[in-house]
């Protein structure tokens, strides 16, 4: 279940980014922080009581047309309506109700999303009466807040979380493989979805609509059932804000959260760019199985070395994901598209694999015998026992005499041994080192 999304909407200068910064917990690392450009920090996660959520500051939309403030506001509202579960509509209590506020209200009223009005800059008790005008917006009680002092946020958040959708249990069988396609705009995700679903042996059984935005597609082959997560996002095209790359990130994050296997789609024609790395990095950090799908291979000028060179480039760029297999495809000509699902099966199997403890311990003992842990100031690391504690991703605990003695490079060595022995293709694995006397 992915976290609910809160979007903050409002005309410029009402204090959206101030409030965003107050509500934001940990920043999502893949959104780059450029110094001085707070507007790049448009996503974060936050927490209130038992709820955690994603937060979008829609103020990050920039458009080229000068003075097109209405256009800007419209796009922000559109983004919020499409992406958010609850919208905080922020207005300025010092300035009072404006025409632009009414314009935003009109747009928001046309959607069915819950909207909570926050009247910002209510810096003292005397100003409380300024909120009454905002009843006219038609969204119920306005909540007075002050970004400057941080007041009123608790009541506002209580109201906001009360509108979060109920946790829906997704009743997919355990053996269904959940697949997400991620990648920057125009790499060919939608085309690939169509190509995969159009394969002869694939039967699309239904499209499971939930009360939330995400619409998943269920399909199967003779061997296996799959869910393609958030296919709605790939069909919903043509929104201007989607071309703003940073806003496509949130979709990717949510899709990754809901997936077992992530297809990291790369444009073979334009090559690997920084944004590809950030998106792939998130799949890695989230512990998902991954496959690099290099698309548009039909229009790449190539000789017998091109594929190898491109693969090498991927390995160089994605050092941390050396486990992920690579496939070169064309959604357009369907070349090798039929190899994708078999690869998905394979990496999903690794991702969910549980190994037997005695075998694991034999492998660790052999690895230690071949290459003993280095000693540190006369003390030597002793590995007493190893066991797998989780799947998806496979997670191992090594019980040792002193965790401080475990070095990164040795841990890497053991990880590789485990990987090679059990053939953990396509999945990250995690190693936890714990003390045991
Ligand atoms: P945004 O354009 O909606 O994101 O607005 P900002 O967060 O950039 O804030 C616009 C201006 O309002 C800044 O100068 C803030 O310091 C100021 N501001 C934000 N919150 C408050 C508040 O609660 N009280 C007062 N007096 N000023 C505030
Ligand atoms: P998305 O934004 O990642 O969903 O990308 P789309 O599926 O909308 O594709 C973007 C553009 O690339 C469209 O014009 C597609 O026709 C084109 N395209 C997608 N896959 C291929 C491919 O394999 N080969 C070629 N030549 N063009 C492709």
CSV table of C-alpha atoms and ligand atoms in Angstrom, one decimal:
chain,number,residue,atom,x,y,z
A,1,UNK,CA,0.0,0.0,0.0
A,2,UNK,CA,1.6,3.3,-1.0
A,3,UNK,CA,1.4,6.3,1.2
A,4,UNK,CA,-1.3,8.9,0.6
A,5,UNK,CA,-0.3,12.1,-1.1
A,6,UNK,CA,-1.0,15.6,0.1
A,7,UNK,CA,-0.7,18.4,-2.4
A,8,UNK,CA,-0.4,22.1,-1.4
A,9,UNK,CA,-2.0,24.4,-3.8
A,10,UNK,CA,-2.4,28.2,-3.8
A,11,UNK,CA,-1.3,31.3,-5.6
A,12,UNK,CA,2.3,32.5,-5.3
A,13,UNK,CA,3.5,34.0,-2.0
A,14,UNK,CA,0.8,32.6,0.3
A,15,UNK,CA,3.4,30.6,2.0
A,16,UNK,CA,3.2,27.1,0.4
A,17,UNK,CA,6.9,26.4,0.5
A,18,UNK,CA,7.2,27.7,4.0
A,19,UNK,CA,4.5,25.3,5.2
A,20,UNK,CA,6.0,22.5,3.0
A,21,UNK,CA,9.3,22.9,4.8
A,22,UNK,CA,7.6,22.7,8.2
A,23,UNK,CA,5.6,19.6,7.3
A,24,UNK,CA,8.3,17.8,5.5
A,25,UNK,CA,10.1,15.1,7.3
A,26,UNK,CA,13.0,13.5,5.5
A,27,UNK,CA,13.6,14.6,2.0
A,28,UNK,CA,13.4,12.1,-0.7
A,29,UNK,CA,17.0,11.8,-1.7
A,30,UNK,CA,16.6,11.4,-5.4
A,31,UNK,CA,15.2,14.9,-5.7
A,32,UNK,CA,18.3,17.0,-6.1
A,33,UNK,CA,18.8,19.9,-3.7
A,34,UNK,CA,20.3,22.7,-5.7
A,35,UNK,CA,21.6,25.3,-3.3
A,36,UNK,CA,19.3,28.3,-3.2
A,37,UNK,CA,16.6,26.8,-5.2
A,38,UNK,CA,14.1,25.7,-2.6
A,39,UNK,CA,11.7,25.0,-5.4
A,40,UNK,CA,13.5,21.9,-6.5
A,41,UNK,CA,12.5,20.4,-3.2
A,42,UNK,CA,9.0,19.7,-4.2
A,43,UNK,CA,8.5,16.2,-2.8
A,44,UNK,CA,9.1,14.9,0.6
A,45,UNK,CA,7.6,12.5,3.0
A,46,UNK,CA,6.1,13.6,6.3
A,47,UNK,CA,4.4,12.1,9.3
A,48,UNK,CA,1.5,13.0,11.5
A,49,UNK,CA,0.4,10.8,14.4
A,50,UNK,CA,0.3,7.3,12.9
A,51,UNK,CA,0.1,8.4,9.3
A,52,UNK,CA,2.9,8.9,6.9
A,53,UNK,CA,2.4,10.6,3.6
A,54,UNK,CA,4.0,12.1,0.5
A,55,UNK,CA,3.9,15.8,0.2
A,56,UNK,CA,3.9,17.8,-3.1
A,57,UNK,CA,4.5,21.5,-3.2
A,58,UNK,CA,2.8,22.4,-6.5
A,59,UNK,CA,4.5,25.7,-6.4
A,60,UNK,CA,7.4,24.1,-8.2
A,61,UNK,CA,5.7,24.3,-11.6
A,62,UNK,CA,7.3,26.8,-13.7
A,63,UNK,CA,6.0,27.8,-17.1
A,64,UNK,CA,7.6,29.9,-19.7
A,65,UNK,CA,4.8,32.2,-20.6
A,66,UNK,CA,5.4,35.4,-18.7
A,67,UNK,CA,2.7,36.7,-16.4
A,68,UNK,CA,0.5,33.8,-17.2
A,69,UNK,CA,-0.4,33.4,-13.5
A,70,UNK,CA,-3.8,31.9,-14.2
A,71,UNK,CA,-2.2,29.3,-16.4
A,72,UNK,CA,0.2,28.5,-13.7
A,73,UNK,CA,-2.4,28.2,-11.1
A,74,UNK,CA,-4.5,25.9,-13.3
A,75,UNK,CA,-1.6,23.6,-13.9
A,76,UNK,CA,-0.9,23.4,-10.2
A,77,UNK,CA,-4.5,22.6,-9.5
A,78,UNK,CA,-4.6,20.0,-12.2
A,79,UNK,CA,-1.5,18.3,-10.8
A,80,UNK,CA,-3.0,18.3,-7.3
A,81,UNK,CA,-6.2,16.9,-8.6
A,82,UNK,CA,-4.5,14.1,-10.5
A,83,UNK,CA,-1.9,13.1,-8.0
A,84,UNK,CA,-3.2,13.9,-4.5
A,85,UNK,CA,-5.5,12.1,-2.1
A,86,UNK,CA,-6.1,15.3,-0.2
A,87,UNK,CA,-5.5,18.9,-1.3
A,88,UNK,CA,-4.4,21.7,1.1
A,89,UNK,CA,-5.7,24.9,-0.5
A,90,UNK,CA,-3.6,27.7,0.9
A,91,UNK,CA,-4.7,31.3,1.1
A,92,UNK,CA,-3.2,34.4,2.6
A,93,UNK,CA,-5.0,35.8,5.7
A,94,UNK,CA,-3.1,39.0,5.6
A,95,UNK,CA,-4.1,39.8,2.0
A,96,UNK,CA,-7.6,38.4,2.3
A,97,UNK,CA,-9.7,36.7,-0.4
A,98,UNK,CA,-8.6,37.4,-4.0
A,99,UNK,CA,-9.9,36.7,-7.5
A,100,UNK,CA,-7.2,34.2,-8.0
A,101,UNK,CA,-8.2,32.3,-4.9
A,102,UNK,CA,-11.7,32.1,-6.4
A,103,UNK,CA,-10.3,30.9,-9.6
A,104,UNK,CA,-8.5,28.1,-7.9
A,105,UNK,CA,-11.6,27.2,-5.9
A,106,UNK,CA,-13.5,26.8,-9.1
A,107,UNK,CA,-11.1,24.4,-10.5
A,108,UNK,CA,-10.9,22.4,-7.3
A,109,UNK,CA,-14.7,22.2,-7.0
A,110,UNK,CA,-14.8,20.4,-10.3
A,111,UNK,CA,-12.8,17.5,-8.9
A,112,UNK,CA,-14.0,15.1,-6.2
A,113,UNK,CA,-10.9,15.3,-4.2
A,114,UNK,CA,-11.2,16.4,-0.6
A,115,UNK,CA,-10.0,20.0,-0.1
A,116,UNK,CA,-9.0,21.6,3.2
A,117,UNK,CA,-8.5,25.4,3.2
A,118,UNK,CA,-5.5,26.7,5.2
A,119,UNK,CA,-5.5,30.4,5.9
A,120,UNK,CA,-1.8,31.2,6.4
A,121,UNK,CA,-0.1,34.2,8.0
A,122,UNK,CA,-2.5,34.2,10.9
A,123,UNK,CA,0.3,35.2,13.2
A,124,UNK,CA,-1.6,36.2,16.2
A,125,UNK,CA,-5.0,35.7,17.9
A,126,UNK,CA,-6.3,39.0,16.8
A,127,UNK,CA,-6.1,38.0,13.2
A,128,UNK,CA,-8.3,34.9,13.7
A,129,UNK,CA,-11.3,36.8,12.5
A,130,UNK,CA,-9.6,37.1,9.1
A,131,UNK,CA,-10.5,33.6,8.3
A,132,UNK,CA,-14.3,34.1,8.0
A,133,UNK,CA,-14.2,35.5,4.5
A,134,UNK,CA,-12.8,32.3,3.3
A,135,UNK,CA,-15.9,30.3,4.0
A,136,UNK,CA,-17.0,31.8,0.7
A,137,UNK,CA,-14.7,29.4,-1.1
A,138,UNK,CA,-17.1,26.6,-0.2
A,139,UNK,CA,-14.8,24.0,1.3
A,140,UNK,CA,-16.1,24.1,4.9
A,141,UNK,CA,-14.1,25.4,7.8
A,142,UNK,CA,-10.9,27.2,7.0
A,143,UNK,CA,-8.0,26.4,9.2
A,144,UNK,CA,-5.9,29.3,10.5
A,145,UNK,CA,-2.2,28.6,10.5
A,146,UNK,CA,1.0,30.5,10.7
A,147,UNK,CA,4.0,29.3,8.7
A,148,UNK,CA,6.1,31.9,10.5
A,149,UNK,CA,5.3,30.5,14.0
A,150,UNK,CA,4.2,27.0,13.1
A,151,UNK,CA,0.9,27.4,14.8
A,152,UNK,CA,-2.3,25.7,13.7
A,153,UNK,CA,-0.6,22.9,11.8
A,154,UNK,CA,-1.8,20.2,14.2
A,155,UNK,CA,-5.5,21.0,13.7
A,156,UNK,CA,-4.9,21.3,10.0
A,157,UNK,CA,-3.2,17.9,9.8
A,158,UNK,CA,-5.9,16.2,11.9
A,159,UNK,CA,-8.4,17.4,9.3
A,160,UNK,CA,-6.2,16.4,6.4
A,161,UNK,CA,-5.5,12.8,7.6
A,162,UNK,CA,-9.2,12.3,8.3
A,163,UNK,CA,-9.7,12.4,4.5
A,164,UNK,CA,-7.0,9.8,3.8
A,165,UNK,CA,-8.5,6.9,1.9
A,166,UNK,CA,-9.1,3.8,3.9
A,167,UNK,CA,-6.3,1.3,3.7
A,168,UNK,CA,-7.4,-1.1,1.0
A,169,UNK,CA,-6.3,-4.6,1.1
A,170,UNK,CA,-5.2,-5.5,-2.3
A,171,UNK,CA,-6.3,-9.1,-2.7
A,172,UNK,CA,-3.8,-10.3,-5.2
A,173,UNK,CA,-2.5,-13.8,-4.6
A,174,UNK,CA,0.9,-14.0,-3.1
A,175,UNK,CA,2.3,-15.7,-6.3
A,176,UNK,CA,1.2,-12.8,-8.5
A,177,UNK,CA,4.2,-10.8,-9.6
A,178,UNK,CA,3.7,-7.1,-9.4
A,179,UNK,CA,5.6,-5.2,-12.1
A,180,UNK,CA,6.2,-1.5,-12.5
A,181,UNK,CA,7.7,0.3,-15.5
A,182,UNK,CA,9.6,3.4,-14.5
A,183,UNK,CA,11.7,5.8,-16.5
A,184,UNK,CA,11.7,9.4,-17.5
A,185,UNK,CA,9.0,10.8,-19.9
A,186,UNK,CA,9.2,9.6,-23.5
A,187,UNK,CA,11.4,6.6,-23.0
A,188,UNK,CA,8.6,4.4,-24.2
A,189,UNK,CA,6.9,3.1,-21.0
A,190,UNK,CA,3.4,3.3,-22.4
A,191,UNK,CA,4.5,1.7,-25.7
A,192,UNK,CA,6.1,-1.1,-23.8
A,193,UNK,CA,3.1,-1.7,-21.7
A,194,UNK,CA,1.1,-2.1,-24.9
A,195,UNK,CA,3.7,-4.3,-26.5
A,196,UNK,CA,3.8,-6.6,-23.5
A,197,UNK,CA,0.1,-6.8,-23.2
A,198,UNK,CA,-0.2,-7.3,-26.9
A,199,UNK,CA,2.0,-10.4,-26.9
A,200,UNK,CA,0.2,-13.5,-28.2
A,201,UNK,CA,0.5,-15.6,-25.1
A,202,UNK,CA,-0.7,-12.8,-22.8
A,203,UNK,CA,-4.3,-12.7,-21.6
A,204,UNK,CA,-5.4,-9.4,-20.0
A,205,UNK,CA,-7.9,-10.5,-17.5
A,206,UNK,CA,-9.1,-7.2,-16.2
A,207,UNK,CA,-8.3,-3.8,-15.0
A,208,UNK,CA,-8.8,-3.4,-11.3
A,209,UNK,CA,-10.1,0.0,-10.6
A,210,UNK,CA,-9.6,1.1,-7.0
A,211,UNK,CA,-11.1,4.2,-5.4
A,212,UNK,CA,-7.6,5.6,-5.7
A,213,UNK,CA,-6.0,6.9,-8.8
A,214,UNK,CA,-3.8,3.9,-9.4
A,215,UNK,CA,-5.3,1.5,-11.8
A,216,UNK,CA,-3.5,-1.8,-12.1
A,217,UNK,CA,-3.8,-4.2,-15.0
A,218,UNK,CA,-4.0,-7.9,-14.3
A,219,UNK,CA,-2.8,-10.2,-16.9
A,220,UNK,CA,-1.4,-13.7,-17.3
A,221,UNK,CA,0.5,-16.2,-19.4
A,222,UNK,CA,0.1,-20.0,-19.1
A,223,UNK,CA,2.7,-20.0,-16.4
A,224,UNK,CA,2.2,-16.9,-14.4
A,225,UNK,CA,-0.1,-14.1,-13.2
A,226,UNK,CA,1.0,-10.5,-13.1
A,227,UNK,CA,-0.2,-7.1,-12.0
A,228,UNK,CA,1.1,-4.1,-13.9
A,229,UNK,CA,1.0,-1.4,-11.3
A,230,UNK,CA,-0.2,2.1,-12.1
A,231,UNK,CA,-0.9,1.6,-15.7
A,232,UNK,CA,-3.4,4.4,-15.4
A,233,UNK,CA,-0.5,6.8,-15.0
A,234,UNK,CA,0.9,5.6,-18.3
A,235,UNK,CA,-2.3,6.1,-20.2
A,236,UNK,CA,-3.1,9.5,-18.8
A,237,UNK,CA,-1.0,11.5,-21.2
A,238,UNK,CA,-0.7,14.9,-22.4
A,239,UNK,CA,-0.7,16.9,-19.2
A,240,UNK,CA,1.6,19.8,-19.4
A,241,UNK,CA,3.1,19.2,-16.0
A,242,UNK,CA,4.2,15.7,-16.9
A,243,UNK,CA,6.8,17.2,-19.2
A,244,UNK,CA,8.3,18.8,-16.1
A,245,UNK,CA,10.5,15.9,-15.2
A,246,UNK,CA,10.4,16.4,-11.5
A,247,UNK,CA,6.7,15.8,-11.4
A,248,UNK,CA,7.0,12.5,-13.1
A,249,UNK,CA,9.2,11.3,-10.2
A,250,UNK,CA,6.3,11.0,-7.8
A,251,UNK,CA,4.5,8.5,-10.0
A,252,UNK,CA,7.6,6.5,-10.3
A,253,UNK,CA,8.1,6.4,-6.5
A,254,UNK,CA,4.6,5.2,-5.9
A,255,UNK,CA,4.8,2.6,-8.6
A,256,UNK,CA,8.0,1.3,-7.1
A,257,UNK,CA,6.5,1.1,-3.7
A,258,UNK,CA,3.8,-1.2,-5.0
A,259,UNK,CA,6.0,-3.4,-7.2
A,260,UNK,CA,8.1,-6.6,-6.8
A,261,UNK,CA,9.9,-6.2,-10.0
A,262,UNK,CA,10.8,-2.8,-11.5
A,263,UNK,CA,11.5,-2.4,-15.2
A,264,UNK,CA,13.9,0.5,-15.5
A,265,UNK,CA,13.2,1.8,-19.0
A,266,UNK,CA,16.1,3.6,-20.7
A,267,UNK,CA,16.0,5.2,-24.1
A,268,UNK,CA,18.6,3.4,-26.2
A,269,UNK,CA,18.6,6.3,-28.7
A,270,UNK,CA,19.3,9.1,-26.3
A,271,UNK,CA,21.3,7.1,-23.8
A,272,UNK,CA,21.6,7.2,-20.0
A,273,UNK,CA,21.0,10.5,-18.2
A,274,UNK,CA,21.2,11.6,-14.6
A,275,UNK,CA,17.5,11.3,-14.0
A,276,UNK,CA,17.6,7.6,-15.0
A,277,UNK,CA,20.1,7.0,-12.2
A,278,UNK,CA,18.0,8.7,-9.6
A,279,UNK,CA,14.9,6.7,-10.5
A,280,UNK,CA,16.8,3.4,-10.7
A,281,UNK,CA,18.5,4.3,-7.4
A,282,UNK,CA,15.2,4.5,-5.7
A,283,UNK,CA,14.2,1.0,-6.9
A,284,UNK,CA,17.5,-0.3,-5.5
A,285,UNK,CA,17.0,1.5,-2.1
A,286,UNK,CA,13.4,0.2,-1.9
A,287,UNK,CA,14.8,-3.3,-2.2
A,288,UNK,CA,13.0,-4.2,-5.4
A,289,UNK,CA,14.1,-6.6,-8.1
A,290,UNK,CA,15.1,-4.7,-11.3
A,291,UNK,CA,15.7,-5.2,-15.0
A,292,UNK,CA,17.2,-2.6,-17.3
A,293,UNK,CA,15.0,-2.4,-20.4
A,294,UNK,CA,16.8,-0.5,-23.1
A,295,UNK,CA,14.1,0.6,-25.5
A,296,UNK,CA,14.0,2.0,-29.0
A,297,UNK,CA,16.8,-0.3,-30.1
A,298,UNK,CA,15.3,-0.2,-33.6
A,299,UNK,CA,16.5,3.3,-34.2
A,300,UNK,CA,19.9,2.9,-32.7
A,301,UNK,CA,22.7,2.9,-35.3
A,302,UNK,CA,24.6,-0.2,-34.5
A,303,UNK,CA,27.2,-2.7,-35.3
A,304,UNK,CA,28.2,-5.9,-33.6
A,305,UNK,CA,29.8,-4.1,-30.7
A,306,UNK,CA,27.0,-1.6,-29.9
A,307,UNK,CA,25.0,-3.7,-27.6
A,308,UNK,CA,28.1,-4.7,-25.5
A,309,UNK,CA,29.2,-1.1,-25.3
A,310,UNK,CA,25.8,0.1,-24.2
A,311,UNK,CA,25.6,-2.6,-21.6
A,312,UNK,CA,29.0,-1.5,-20.3
A,313,UNK,CA,27.8,2.1,-20.1
A,314,UNK,CA,24.9,0.9,-18.0
A,315,UNK,CA,27.2,-1.0,-15.7
A,316,UNK,CA,29.4,2.1,-15.3
A,317,UNK,CA,26.4,4.4,-14.6
A,318,UNK,CA,24.6,2.0,-12.3
A,319,UNK,CA,27.5,0.5,-10.3
A,320,UNK,CA,25.3,-0.2,-7.4
A,321,UNK,CA,22.9,-2.4,-9.5
A,322,UNK,CA,25.3,-4.8,-11.1
A,323,UNK,CA,22.8,-7.6,-10.3
A,324,UNK,CA,20.2,-6.2,-12.7
A,325,UNK,CA,20.0,-8.0,-16.1
A,326,UNK,CA,19.8,-5.9,-19.2
A,327,UNK,CA,17.6,-6.5,-22.3
A,328,UNK,CA,17.6,-4.5,-25.5
A,329,UNK,CA,14.1,-4.2,-27.0
A,330,UNK,CA,11.9,-2.2,-29.4
A,331,UNK,CA,8.4,-1.6,-28.3
A,332,UNK,CA,7.8,-0.5,-31.9
A,333,UNK,CA,9.0,-3.6,-33.8
A,334,UNK,CA,8.5,-5.9,-30.7
A,335,UNK,CA,12.0,-7.1,-31.0
A,336,UNK,CA,12.8,-9.2,-27.9
A,337,UNK,CA,9.7,-7.9,-26.1
A,338,UNK,CA,8.9,-11.6,-25.5
A,339,UNK,CA,12.0,-11.9,-23.4
A,340,UNK,CA,10.8,-9.5,-20.8
A,341,UNK,CA,8.3,-11.6,-19.0
A,342,UNK,CA,10.6,-14.7,-18.7
A,343,UNK,CA,13.2,-12.3,-17.2
A,344,UNK,CA,10.6,-10.9,-14.8
A,345,UNK,CA,9.8,-14.4,-13.6
A,346,UNK,CA,13.5,-15.1,-13.0
A,347,UNK,CA,14.3,-12.0,-11.0
A,348,UNK,CA,11.0,-12.3,-9.1
A,349,UNK,CA,12.0,-15.8,-8.1
A,350,UNK,CA,15.4,-14.6,-6.8
A,351,UNK,CA,13.7,-11.7,-5.0
A,352,UNK,CA,11.4,-14.1,-3.1
A,353,UNK,CA,13.9,-16.9,-2.6
A,354,UNK,CA,14.5,-18.4,0.8
A,355,UNK,CA,17.7,-20.3,1.3
A,356,UNK,CA,18.3,-23.1,3.8
A,357,UNK,CA,20.2,-22.1,6.8
A,358,UNK,CA,22.7,-25.1,6.9
A,359,UNK,CA,23.6,-24.5,3.2
A,360,UNK,CA,24.0,-20.8,3.9
A,361,UNK,CA,26.3,-21.5,6.8
A,362,UNK,CA,28.4,-23.9,4.7
A,363,UNK,CA,28.9,-21.2,2.1
A,364,UNK,CA,29.9,-18.7,4.6
A,365,UNK,CA,32.4,-21.1,6.3
A,366,UNK,CA,33.9,-21.9,2.9
A,367,UNK,CA,34.1,-18.2,2.0
A,368,UNK,CA,35.9,-17.5,5.3
A,369,UNK,CA,38.3,-20.4,4.8
A,370,UNK,CA,39.3,-19.2,1.3
A,371,UNK,CA,39.6,-15.6,2.3
A,372,UNK,CA,39.8,-15.1,6.1
A,373,UNK,CA,38.5,-11.7,7.5
A,374,UNK,CA,41.4,-9.3,8.0
A,375,UNK,CA,42.2,-8.6,11.6
A,376,UNK,CA,42.0,-5.1,13.0
A,377,UNK,CA,44.4,-4.1,15.8
A,378,UNK,CA,45.0,-7.7,16.7
A,379,UNK,CA,41.3,-8.6,16.8
A,380,UNK,CA,39.8,-10.8,14.2
A,381,UNK,CA,36.2,-10.9,13.0
A,382,UNK,CA,34.5,-14.2,13.7
A,383,UNK,CA,31.3,-15.1,12.0
A,384,UNK,CA,29.4,-17.4,14.2
A,385,UNK,CA,26.2,-18.0,12.4
A,386,UNK,CA,24.2,-16.8,9.4
A,387,UNK,CA,20.5,-16.9,8.7
A,388,UNK,CA,18.1,-15.4,6.2
A,389,UNK,CA,15.5,-13.3,8.0
A,390,UNK,CA,13.4,-11.9,5.2
A,391,UNK,CA,12.6,-12.1,1.5
A,392,UNK,CA,11.8,-9.4,-1.0
A,393,UNK,CA,14.6,-8.5,-0.8
A,394,UNK,CA,16.5,-11.5,0.6
A,395,UNK,CA,17.9,-10.3,3.9
A,396,UNK,CA,20.6,-12.1,5.9
A,397,UNK,CA,21.8,-11.6,9.4
A,398,UNK,CA,25.4,-12.5,10.2
A,399,UNK,CA,26.0,-13.0,13.9
A,400,UNK,CA,29.6,-12.0,14.7
A,401,UNK,CA,31.9,-11.5,17.7
A,402,UNK,CA,32.2,-7.7,17.1
A,403,UNK,CA,30.2,-5.9,14.3
A,404,UNK,CA,32.8,-3.1,14.3
A,405,UNK,CA,35.3,-5.5,12.8
A,406,UNK,CA,33.1,-6.0,9.7
A,407,UNK,CA,34.5,-4.0,6.9
A,408,UNK,CA,32.6,-2.9,3.9
A,409,UNK,CA,34.8,-4.7,1.5
A,410,UNK,CA,34.5,-8.0,3.4
A,411,UNK,CA,30.8,-7.6,3.6
A,412,UNK,CA,30.8,-7.1,-0.2
A,413,UNK,CA,32.9,-10.2,-0.6
A,414,UNK,CA,30.4,-12.3,1.5
A,415,UNK,CA,27.5,-10.8,-0.4
A,416,UNK,CA,29.1,-11.8,-3.7
A,417,UNK,CA,29.6,-15.3,-2.4
A,418,UNK,CA,26.0,-15.6,-1.3
A,419,UNK,CA,24.9,-14.2,-4.6
A,420,UNK,CA,27.0,-16.6,-6.7
A,421,UNK,CA,26.1,-19.6,-4.7
A,422,UNK,CA,22.3,-19.1,-4.8
A,423,UNK,CA,22.1,-17.2,-8.1
A,424,UNK,CA,20.3,-14.1,-6.8
A,425,UNK,CA,19.8,-12.7,-10.3
A,426,UNK,CA,18.2,-9.3,-10.5
A,427,UNK,CA,17.6,-8.6,-6.8
A,428,UNK,CA,19.4,-6.6,-4.2
A,429,UNK,CA,20.3,-8.5,-1.1
A,430,UNK,CA,20.8,-7.1,2.3
A,431,UNK,CA,23.2,-8.1,5.0
A,432,UNK,CA,22.8,-7.1,8.6
A,433,UNK,CA,25.6,-7.7,11.0
A,434,UNK,CA,24.7,-8.3,14.7
A,435,UNK,CA,26.7,-9.1,17.8
A,436,UNK,CA,26.5,-12.5,19.3
A,437,UNK,CA,28.6,-13.5,22.3
B,1,LIG,P1,4.8,30.4,-1.8
B,1,LIG,O1,5.1,31.2,-3.0
B,1,LIG,O2,3.3,30.2,-1.7
B,1,LIG,O3,5.5,29.1,-1.7
B,1,LIG,O4,5.2,31.3,-0.5
B,1,LIG,P2,6.5,31.2,0.4
B,1,LIG,O5,6.5,30.1,1.3
B,1,LIG,O6,7.7,31.4,-0.5
B,1,LIG,O7,6.2,32.5,1.3
B,1,LIG,C1,6.0,33.8,0.7
B,1,LIG,C2,6.3,34.8,1.8
B,1,LIG,O8,5.4,34.8,2.8
B,1,LIG,C3,7.7,34.7,2.3
B,1,LIG,O9,8.3,36.0,2.5
B,1,LIG,C4,7.4,34.1,3.7
B,1,LIG,O10,8.4,34.4,4.6
B,1,LIG,C5,6.1,34.7,4.1
B,1,LIG,N1,5.3,33.9,5.0
B,1,LIG,C6,5.1,32.5,4.9
B,1,LIG,N2,4.4,32.1,6.0
B,1,LIG,C7,4.1,33.2,6.7
B,1,LIG,C8,3.4,33.4,7.9
B,1,LIG,O11,2.8,32.5,8.6
B,1,LIG,N3,3.3,34.7,8.4
B,1,LIG,C9,3.9,35.7,7.8
B,1,LIG,N4,3.8,36.9,8.3
B,1,LIG,N5,4.6,35.6,6.6
B,1,LIG,C10,4.7,34.3,6.1
B,2,LIG,P1,6.5,7.2,-22.1
B,2,LIG,O1,6.3,8.7,-21.9
B,2,LIG,O2,7.7,6.7,-21.4
B,2,LIG,O3,5.2,6.4,-21.8
B,2,LIG,O4,6.8,7.0,-23.7
B,2,LIG,P2,5.8,6.6,-24.9
B,2,LIG,O5,5.4,5.2,-24.9
B,2,LIG,O6,4.7,7.6,-24.9
B,2,LIG,O7,6.8,6.8,-26.1
B,2,LIG,C1,7.3,8.1,-26.4
B,2,LIG,C2,7.6,8.2,-27.9
B,2,LIG,O8,8.6,7.2,-28.2
B,2,LIG,C3,6.4,7.9,-28.7
B,2,LIG,O9,6.5,8.8,-29.8
B,2,LIG,C4,6.6,6.5,-29.2
B,2,LIG,O10,6.0,6.2,-30.4
B,2,LIG,C5,8.1,6.4,-29.3
B,2,LIG,N1,8.6,5.0,-29.0
B,2,LIG,C6,8.3,4.2,-28.0
B,2,LIG,N2,8.9,3.0,-28.1
B,2,LIG,C7,9.6,3.1,-29.2
B,2,LIG,C8,10.5,2.2,-29.9
B,2,LIG,O11,10.8,1.0,-29.5
B,2,LIG,N3,11.1,2.6,-31.1
B,2,LIG,C9,10.8,3.8,-31.6
B,2,LIG,N4,11.4,4.1,-32.7
B,2,LIG,N5,10.0,4.7,-31.0
B,2,LIG,C10,9.4,4.3,-29.8
